[in-house]
């Protein structure tokens, strides 16, 4: 059976520029993201600093633009000084956030050099959990001041003559969460963030600052947390964060596939609160939404099964934590969430897929062995490579599907970007059973079209994953028929597609 979908794109419509920072990612000192992930000195492909060349190649292919570092929950107990200077002199510490041992063999210098080689803009987080205003300012002086002071000269002695010139800074992490080291009330955090921001701007007025918003939309303090924090910081920050993770509830795949609806409501709520506080305070400063953690993550399994098991006993180095195996279903959800982020490009300034390697990541590795692309790698990579120019929200007419959590939602979700004569439509088909006959309708003559689709591979099902042994899920060509100003194609059930159109000149 099939349904019909029409996607109408007004290519001359005014739209926001594609925020290229929306294709960010996240590296935390957690599990095997750093050690046995991007860094493994004994691996055959390791460079002189111990970073895996095969992983670096996949990171470049992924096409991410920004990387948030070094946490996450980790940063709320982290001493940045432990990760600079001669490696043989660095202290080994307990990491209370993830019940691990931190060797500090990868720190600021090593990671910044790696990020530069990967083409990633560094987004540094400061510890506002166990530390505060002075330590945040000292780290900024160490990274960005040219020289002539104790801290900047220390950086130069440690091998970095020129400043790191880090522009993006996170003022702590998830400080609303009771699980967070140094958890604070909204008022406590708002005051601390404001004072940290003020001093950091004294040192380097051109940095961009991200205040910590709510850890998720369901937090009991959501809304009032944002209002309180923004009242303290609205004239000092550039972005406020959103963290959003989604998982499938057993027996309810339809609601999971409609996770983009939940993210859309979350972003709309935060945008409204920003506007409310700006009106209340008379602020004219623009504040973007930084979705600096988002992904699919089976948090129920983590909290109820894995966490009680791993947070006891020994304190291992780089334990295996939340290494979720991503399915075709997960890939379609990730693609749909990307569509939602682009649709909110007028308010979303940045977004970071959490995390990059091994830990709920698009890239997986085995020690001494291969690195491979998980299913979620492909919608991210294909979107990051093609989304340029301006964002256009198309008119979508499609069948609907019923969901327990979100009511009736469109079976096909879509957004478009327009860059001169190139129009790219990104579409997610949420229906598990029926294909959809799609017509993409432009206001211009179409010269050519091609499409790639991520869907269930032949012989597989919606739970199919990629592994070290086999990678059956990969983008496949999708047939298109051009007819004047229209393109015809068939979206399979449970699929995500990128359709690239070339308008006639």
Coordinates of C-alpha atoms in Angstrom, one line a residue:
X1 CA 0.0 0.0 0.0
X2 CA 1.1 3.6 -0.6
X3 CA 0.1 7.1 0.5
X4 CA 0.5 10.4 -1.3
X5 CA 2.7 13.3 -0.2
X6 CA 3.1 16.7 -1.8
X7 CA 6.1 19.0 -0.7
X8 CA 5.8 22.5 -2.1
X9 CA 9.0 24.6 -1.9
X10 CA 8.9 28.4 -2.5
X11 CA 12.5 28.9 -3.5
X12 CA 12.4 32.7 -3.4
X13 CA 10.9 32.8 0.1
X14 CA 12.8 34.7 2.7
X15 CA 14.4 32.4 5.2
X16 CA 17.2 32.4 7.8
X17 CA 20.7 31.4 6.7
X18 CA 21.7 27.8 7.4
X19 CA 23.5 28.1 10.8
X20 CA 26.6 25.9 10.0
X21 CA 27.3 25.5 13.7
X22 CA 24.1 23.4 13.9
X23 CA 26.3 20.5 12.7
X24 CA 28.3 20.4 15.8
X25 CA 29.4 17.4 17.9
X26 CA 30.6 16.7 21.4
X27 CA 33.6 15.0 22.9
X28 CA 33.5 14.3 26.7
X29 CA 36.0 12.6 28.9
X30 CA 33.5 9.8 29.4
X31 CA 33.7 6.1 28.7
X32 CA 35.6 5.4 25.5
X33 CA 35.0 8.6 23.7
X34 CA 38.5 10.0 24.2
X35 CA 40.6 7.0 25.3
X36 CA 40.1 4.0 23.0
X37 CA 38.0 6.3 20.8
X38 CA 39.7 9.2 19.2
X39 CA 42.9 8.4 21.0
X40 CA 44.6 5.0 21.2
X41 CA 48.4 5.2 21.2
X42 CA 48.9 1.5 20.6
X43 CA 46.6 1.4 17.6
X44 CA 48.3 0.6 14.2
X45 CA 46.9 3.9 12.8
X46 CA 47.9 6.1 15.7
X47 CA 49.9 9.2 15.0
X48 CA 52.8 10.6 17.1
X49 CA 50.3 12.0 19.7
X50 CA 48.3 8.8 19.9
X51 CA 45.3 9.8 17.9
X52 CA 43.8 7.2 15.6
X53 CA 44.0 8.2 11.9
X54 CA 41.1 5.9 10.9
X55 CA 38.8 7.7 13.4
X56 CA 40.1 11.1 12.2
X57 CA 39.2 10.2 8.6
X58 CA 35.6 9.3 9.6
X59 CA 35.3 12.5 11.7
X60 CA 36.3 14.5 8.7
X61 CA 33.8 12.6 6.5
X62 CA 31.0 13.2 9.1
X63 CA 31.4 16.9 8.3
X64 CA 30.9 18.3 11.8
X65 CA 31.7 22.0 12.3
X66 CA 32.0 22.5 16.0
X67 CA 33.1 20.3 18.9
X68 CA 32.1 20.8 22.6
X69 CA 34.8 19.8 25.1
X70 CA 35.6 18.4 27.7
X71 CA 32.1 17.8 29.1
X72 CA 29.3 17.3 30.0
X73 CA 29.1 16.1 33.6
X74 CA 32.8 15.5 33.5
X75 CA 33.6 19.2 33.4
X76 CA 31.9 19.9 36.7
X77 CA 34.7 18.2 38.6
X78 CA 37.5 18.8 36.2
X79 CA 40.7 20.8 36.8
X80 CA 41.9 22.0 33.5
X81 CA 45.4 22.5 34.8
X82 CA 45.7 18.7 35.1
X83 CA 45.6 18.3 31.4
X84 CA 48.5 20.7 30.4
X85 CA 52.2 20.4 30.7
X86 CA 54.5 17.4 30.3
X87 CA 52.3 14.2 30.0
X88 CA 54.6 12.3 32.4
X89 CA 54.0 14.8 35.1
X90 CA 50.2 15.0 34.9
X91 CA 48.2 13.7 37.8
X92 CA 45.8 10.8 37.7
X93 CA 42.4 11.6 39.2
X94 CA 39.2 10.0 40.1
X95 CA 36.3 11.1 37.8
X96 CA 33.3 11.1 40.1
X97 CA 30.9 12.0 37.3
X98 CA 31.4 8.7 35.5
X99 CA 33.0 6.5 38.2
X100 CA 36.2 6.3 36.2
X101 CA 39.9 7.1 36.5
X102 CA 41.2 10.0 34.4
X103 CA 44.8 9.8 33.3
X104 CA 44.9 13.3 31.8
X105 CA 47.0 12.1 28.9
X106 CA 44.7 14.0 26.6
X107 CA 44.2 17.6 27.7
X108 CA 43.6 21.0 26.2
X109 CA 46.7 21.2 23.9
X110 CA 46.4 17.7 22.5
X111 CA 42.7 18.0 21.9
X112 CA 42.8 21.5 20.4
X113 CA 45.5 20.3 17.9
X114 CA 43.3 17.3 17.1
X115 CA 40.2 19.4 16.6
X116 CA 42.1 21.7 14.3
X117 CA 43.3 18.8 12.2
X118 CA 39.6 17.6 12.1
X119 CA 38.4 21.0 10.9
X120 CA 36.4 21.5 14.1
X121 CA 35.8 24.8 15.9
X122 CA 36.5 24.3 19.6
X123 CA 33.7 25.0 22.1
X124 CA 35.2 25.0 25.5
X125 CA 33.3 24.4 28.7
X126 CA 34.3 25.8 32.1
X127 CA 33.8 24.1 35.5
X128 CA 31.1 26.0 37.5
X129 CA 30.4 22.9 39.6
X130 CA 33.4 22.6 42.0
X131 CA 35.1 25.8 40.7
X132 CA 34.0 29.2 39.8
X133 CA 34.7 32.7 38.5
X134 CA 38.4 32.9 39.0
X135 CA 39.2 29.5 37.5
X136 CA 37.0 30.2 34.4
X137 CA 38.9 33.5 33.9
X138 CA 42.2 31.8 34.4
X139 CA 41.5 29.2 31.7
X140 CA 40.4 32.0 29.3
X141 CA 43.6 33.9 30.0
X142 CA 45.7 30.8 29.4
X143 CA 44.0 30.0 26.1
X144 CA 43.5 33.4 24.5
X145 CA 45.9 36.0 25.9
X146 CA 48.9 36.6 23.6
X147 CA 51.6 36.6 26.2
X148 CA 53.4 38.5 29.0
X149 CA 51.4 37.1 31.9
X150 CA 52.0 34.1 34.1
X151 CA 49.2 32.1 32.5
X152 CA 49.8 33.0 28.9
X153 CA 53.6 32.4 29.3
X154 CA 52.8 29.0 30.9
X155 CA 50.8 28.2 27.7
X156 CA 53.8 29.2 25.6
X157 CA 56.2 27.1 27.7
X158 CA 53.8 24.2 27.2
X159 CA 54.3 24.4 23.4
X160 CA 51.6 26.8 22.1
X161 CA 53.2 30.1 21.3
X162 CA 50.2 31.7 19.7
X163 CA 46.8 31.8 21.6
X164 CA 44.2 29.1 21.0
X165 CA 41.8 31.9 20.3
X166 CA 38.7 29.9 21.5
X167 CA 35.6 31.9 20.7
X168 CA 32.8 29.7 22.1
X169 CA 32.5 29.0 25.9
X170 CA 30.0 27.1 27.9
X171 CA 29.3 28.4 31.4
X172 CA 29.1 25.0 33.1
X173 CA 26.9 22.1 32.3
X174 CA 23.4 21.0 33.3
X175 CA 23.6 22.8 36.6
X176 CA 19.8 22.3 37.1
X177 CA 20.3 18.6 37.5
X178 CA 20.6 17.0 41.0
X179 CA 23.0 14.5 39.4
X180 CA 25.4 17.3 38.6
X181 CA 28.5 17.8 40.6
X182 CA 28.0 21.2 42.2
X183 CA 24.2 21.3 41.4
X184 CA 22.7 24.7 42.1
X185 CA 19.4 26.5 42.2
X186 CA 18.5 28.7 39.3
X187 CA 19.3 31.8 41.3
X188 CA 22.7 30.5 42.5
X189 CA 23.7 29.4 39.0
X190 CA 22.4 32.6 37.4
X191 CA 24.5 34.8 39.7
X192 CA 27.6 32.6 39.2
X193 CA 27.1 32.5 35.4
X194 CA 26.7 36.3 35.3
X195 CA 29.8 37.0 37.4
X196 CA 31.8 34.5 35.4
X197 CA 30.6 36.0 32.1
X198 CA 31.4 39.5 33.3
X199 CA 35.0 38.7 34.2
X200 CA 35.6 36.6 31.1
X201 CA 34.4 39.5 29.0
X202 CA 36.8 41.9 30.8
X203 CA 39.6 39.6 29.6
X204 CA 38.3 38.9 26.1
X205 CA 35.2 40.9 25.1
X206 CA 34.8 39.2 21.7
X207 CA 34.0 35.6 23.0
X208 CA 30.6 34.0 22.8
X209 CA 29.0 32.6 25.9
X210 CA 26.5 29.9 26.4
X211 CA 24.5 29.8 29.7
X212 CA 23.2 26.4 30.9
X213 CA 19.5 26.0 30.3
X214 CA 17.4 23.0 31.5
X215 CA 18.7 19.5 31.1
X216 CA 15.5 18.4 29.4
X217 CA 12.0 19.6 28.7
X218 CA 10.5 17.5 31.5
X219 CA 12.6 18.9 34.3
X220 CA 10.3 20.2 37.1
X221 CA 12.2 23.5 37.1
X222 CA 11.9 23.9 33.3
X223 CA 10.8 27.4 32.3
X224 CA 11.4 29.1 35.7
X225 CA 15.0 28.0 35.4
X226 CA 15.4 29.7 32.1
X227 CA 13.6 32.8 33.2
X228 CA 15.7 33.2 36.4
X229 CA 19.0 32.5 34.6
X230 CA 18.2 34.9 31.8
X231 CA 17.2 37.7 34.2
X232 CA 20.8 37.4 35.6
X233 CA 22.6 37.0 32.3
X234 CA 20.6 38.4 29.4
X235 CA 23.0 41.3 28.8
X236 CA 26.1 39.0 29.1
X237 CA 25.5 35.9 27.1
X238 CA 24.9 35.0 23.4
X239 CA 23.2 31.6 23.7
X240 CA 21.2 29.5 26.2
X241 CA 21.5 25.7 26.0
X242 CA 18.9 23.0 25.4
X243 CA 19.7 19.3 26.0
X244 CA 17.4 16.8 24.3
X245 CA 17.5 13.0 24.2
X246 CA 14.9 10.7 22.8
X247 CA 14.3 7.0 23.2
X248 CA 11.8 4.4 22.1
X249 CA 9.2 3.3 24.6
X250 CA 8.4 -0.4 24.2
X251 CA 5.4 -0.9 22.1
X252 CA 5.3 2.7 20.9
X253 CA 7.6 3.2 17.9
X254 CA 5.2 5.8 16.4
X255 CA 5.8 8.3 19.2
X256 CA 9.6 7.7 19.0
X257 CA 9.5 8.4 15.3
X258 CA 7.7 11.6 16.0
X259 CA 10.4 12.8 18.4
X260 CA 10.9 15.9 16.2
X261 CA 7.5 17.1 17.3
X262 CA 8.6 17.0 20.9
X263 CA 11.9 18.8 20.0
X264 CA 9.9 21.4 18.1
X265 CA 7.7 22.2 21.1
X266 CA 10.7 22.4 23.3
X267 CA 12.5 24.9 21.1
X268 CA 9.3 27.0 20.7
X269 CA 8.9 27.1 24.5
X270 CA 12.5 28.2 25.0
X271 CA 12.3 30.8 22.3
X272 CA 9.1 32.2 23.9
X273 CA 10.8 32.5 27.3
X274 CA 13.8 34.3 25.7
X275 CA 11.4 36.8 24.2
X276 CA 9.4 37.1 27.4
X277 CA 12.6 38.0 29.5
X278 CA 13.9 40.3 26.8
X279 CA 10.6 42.2 26.9
X280 CA 10.5 42.2 30.7
X281 CA 14.1 43.5 31.1
X282 CA 14.2 45.7 28.0
X283 CA 17.1 43.8 26.6
X284 CA 17.9 44.2 22.9
X285 CA 20.7 41.6 22.9
X286 CA 20.0 38.7 20.6
X287 CA 20.1 35.3 22.4
X288 CA 20.3 32.1 20.3
X289 CA 19.4 28.6 21.4
X290 CA 22.4 26.2 21.6
X291 CA 21.1 22.6 21.4
X292 CA 24.5 21.6 22.6
X293 CA 23.5 18.0 23.5
X294 CA 21.0 16.0 21.4
X295 CA 20.6 12.5 20.2
X296 CA 18.8 9.2 20.5
X297 CA 19.8 7.5 23.8
X298 CA 18.2 4.6 25.8
X299 CA 18.3 6.5 29.1
X300 CA 15.9 4.1 30.8
X301 CA 18.3 1.2 30.3
X302 CA 21.2 3.4 31.4
X303 CA 19.6 4.6 34.6
X304 CA 17.9 1.3 35.6
X305 CA 20.4 -1.3 34.4
X306 CA 23.8 -0.1 33.3
X307 CA 24.5 2.7 35.7
X308 CA 23.9 0.7 39.0
X309 CA 26.3 -1.9 37.6
X310 CA 29.1 0.3 36.5
X311 CA 29.0 2.8 39.3
X312 CA 30.2 0.3 41.9
X313 CA 33.5 -1.4 42.5
X314 CA 36.7 -0.4 40.7
X315 CA 37.4 2.9 39.0
X316 CA 38.5 1.8 35.5
X317 CA 40.1 3.8 32.8
X318 CA 37.9 4.3 29.8
X319 CA 35.1 1.8 30.7
X320 CA 32.4 1.0 28.1
X321 CA 29.6 3.4 28.9
X322 CA 26.4 3.9 26.9
X323 CA 27.7 2.4 23.7
X324 CA 24.2 2.1 22.1
X325 CA 24.0 0.1 18.9
X326 CA 21.9 2.3 16.6
X327 CA 19.2 0.9 14.4
X328 CA 17.6 2.0 11.1
X329 CA 14.7 3.4 13.3
X330 CA 17.3 5.4 15.2
X331 CA 18.8 6.8 12.0
X332 CA 15.4 8.0 10.8
X333 CA 14.7 9.7 14.1
X334 CA 18.1 11.4 14.0
X335 CA 17.4 12.6 10.5
X336 CA 14.0 13.9 11.6
X337 CA 15.6 15.8 14.5
X338 CA 18.0 17.4 12.1
X339 CA 15.0 18.5 10.0
X340 CA 13.5 20.1 13.2
X341 CA 16.8 21.9 14.0
X342 CA 17.0 23.4 10.5
X343 CA 13.3 24.4 10.6
X344 CA 14.1 26.4 13.7
X345 CA 17.2 28.0 12.2
X346 CA 15.7 31.5 13.0
X347 CA 16.3 30.7 16.7
X348 CA 18.7 27.8 16.9
X349 CA 22.3 29.1 16.7
X350 CA 24.2 25.9 17.3
X351 CA 23.6 22.2 18.0
X352 CA 25.9 19.4 19.0
X353 CA 25.2 15.7 18.4
X354 CA 26.3 14.0 21.6
X355 CA 28.7 12.3 21.4
X356 CA 31.2 11.8 18.6
X357 CA 32.9 8.4 19.2
X358 CA 31.7 5.2 21.0
X359 CA 29.5 7.0 23.6
X360 CA 26.0 7.2 22.0
X361 CA 27.9 8.1 18.9
X362 CA 27.8 7.9 15.1
X363 CA 31.3 6.4 15.0
X364 CA 32.3 3.3 16.9
X365 CA 35.7 1.6 17.4
X366 CA 37.3 -1.4 18.9
X367 CA 40.7 -1.3 20.6
X368 CA 43.4 -2.4 18.1
X369 CA 40.6 -3.0 15.6
X370 CA 38.3 -1.2 13.2
X371 CA 36.3 2.0 13.3
X372 CA 32.9 2.1 11.6
X373 CA 29.9 4.2 10.8
X374 CA 26.8 3.6 12.8
X375 CA 23.4 4.0 11.1
X376 CA 23.0 7.5 12.6
X377 CA 26.2 8.6 10.8
X378 CA 24.5 8.9 7.4
X379 CA 21.7 11.4 7.9
X380 CA 24.1 13.7 9.8
X381 CA 26.8 13.4 7.2
X382 CA 24.5 13.8 4.2
X383 CA 22.7 16.9 5.8
X384 CA 26.0 18.6 6.9
X385 CA 27.4 18.2 3.4
X386 CA 24.4 19.6 1.6
X387 CA 22.6 22.2 3.8
X388 CA 23.9 25.6 2.6
X389 CA 22.3 28.9 1.8
X390 CA 19.0 29.7 3.3
X391 CA 16.4 27.5 5.1
X392 CA 12.9 27.2 3.5
X393 CA 10.0 25.6 5.4
X394 CA 8.0 23.8 2.7
X395 CA 4.3 23.2 2.7
X396 CA 3.8 19.4 3.3
X397 CA 0.6 17.6 2.6
X398 CA 0.8 13.9 3.6
X399 CA -1.1 11.2 5.4
X400 CA -1.0 11.3 9.2
X401 CA 0.0 8.7 11.8
X402 CA -1.4 8.4 15.3
X403 CA 1.0 8.6 18.2
X404 CA 0.4 8.0 21.9
X405 CA 2.5 11.0 23.0
X406 CA 2.0 13.5 20.3
X407 CA -1.4 12.8 18.8
X408 CA -1.7 12.8 15.0
X409 CA 1.4 13.8 13.2
X410 CA 2.3 14.0 9.5
X411 CA 3.8 10.8 8.1
X412 CA 6.3 12.8 6.1
X413 CA 8.3 15.6 7.7
X414 CA 10.5 17.8 5.5
X415 CA 12.6 21.0 5.3
X416 CA 14.6 22.5 2.4
X417 CA 17.6 24.6 1.8
X418 CA 18.2 26.9 -1.2
X419 CA 21.6 27.9 -2.4
X420 CA 21.4 29.6 -5.8
X421 CA 20.2 27.0 -8.3
X422 CA 20.6 24.1 -5.8
X423 CA 17.6 23.2 -3.8
X424 CA 17.9 20.3 -1.3
X425 CA 14.9 18.7 0.4
X426 CA 15.5 16.6 3.5
X427 CA 12.5 14.3 4.2
X428 CA 11.8 11.7 6.9
X429 CA 9.0 9.1 6.4
X430 CA 7.7 8.0 9.8
X431 CA 5.3 5.3 8.6
X432 CA 6.4 1.8 9.4
X433 CA 4.2 0.0 6.9
X434 CA 3.3 2.1 3.8
X435 CA 5.5 3.7 1.2
X436 CA 4.6 7.2 0.1
X437 CA 4.4 8.5 -3.5
X438 CA 6.0 11.9 -3.2
X439 CA 5.7 14.9 -5.5
X440 CA 8.2 17.8 -4.8
X441 CA 6.7 20.9 -6.4
X442 CA 9.0 23.9 -7.0
X443 CA 8.3 27.4 -8.4
X444 CA 11.1 26.9 -10.9
X445 CA 11.8 24.6 -13.8
X446 CA 13.9 21.6 -12.6
X447 CA 16.9 20.6 -14.7
X448 CA 18.0 17.6 -12.7
X449 CA 17.4 15.6 -9.5
X450 CA 19.1 12.9 -7.5
X451 CA 18.2 11.3 -4.2
X452 CA 19.8 9.2 -1.5
X453 CA 17.8 7.3 1.1
X454 CA 18.6 5.6 4.4
X455 CA 16.1 2.8 5.0
X456 CA 15.8 -0.9 5.9
X457 CA 18.3 -2.9 3.9
X458 CA 17.2 -5.9 1.8
X459 CA 16.8 -8.8 4.2
X460 CA 16.8 -6.6 7.3
X461 CA 14.3 -5.0 9.5
X462 CA 13.9 -1.8 11.4
X463 CA 16.2 -3.1 14.2
X464 CA 19.1 -3.6 11.8
X465 CA 22.4 -2.2 13.0
X466 CA 26.0 -1.7 11.7
X467 CA 28.7 -3.5 13.6
X468 CA 32.4 -4.2 13.5
X469 CA 31.7 -7.4 11.5
X470 CA 29.1 -6.0 9.0
X471 CA 27.7 -2.7 7.9
X472 CA 24.5 -3.5 6.0
X473 CA 23.0 0.0 6.5
X474 CA 24.3 2.7 4.1
X475 CA 22.7 5.4 1.8
X476 CA 21.2 4.0 -1.4
X477 CA 20.2 5.8 -4.6
X478 CA 16.5 6.6 -4.9
X479 CA 14.9 6.8 -8.3
X480 CA 13.5 10.3 -9.3
X481 CA 11.5 11.4 -12.3
X482 CA 11.7 15.1 -13.3
X483 CA 8.5 16.6 -14.8
X484 CA 8.9 20.4 -15.4
X485 CA 8.6 22.0 -12.0
X486 CA 8.0 18.7 -10.3
X487 CA 10.0 15.7 -9.1
X488 CA 8.4 12.3 -8.4
X489 CA 9.8 9.7 -6.1
X490 CA 8.7 6.9 -3.7
X491 CA 9.8 7.1 -0.1
X492 CA 10.0 3.6 1.4
X493 CA 8.4 2.9 4.8
X494 CA 10.7 4.1 7.6
X495 CA 13.1 6.1 5.6
X496 CA 15.1 9.3 5.6
X497 CA 16.1 10.9 2.3
X498 CA 18.1 13.8 0.8
X499 CA 16.8 15.0 -2.5
X500 CA 19.0 17.3 -4.4
X501 CA 17.4 19.4 -7.2
X502 CA 19.1 21.6 -9.8
X503 CA 16.9 24.4 -11.1
X504 CA 17.2 25.4 -14.7
X505 CA 18.9 28.7 -15.3

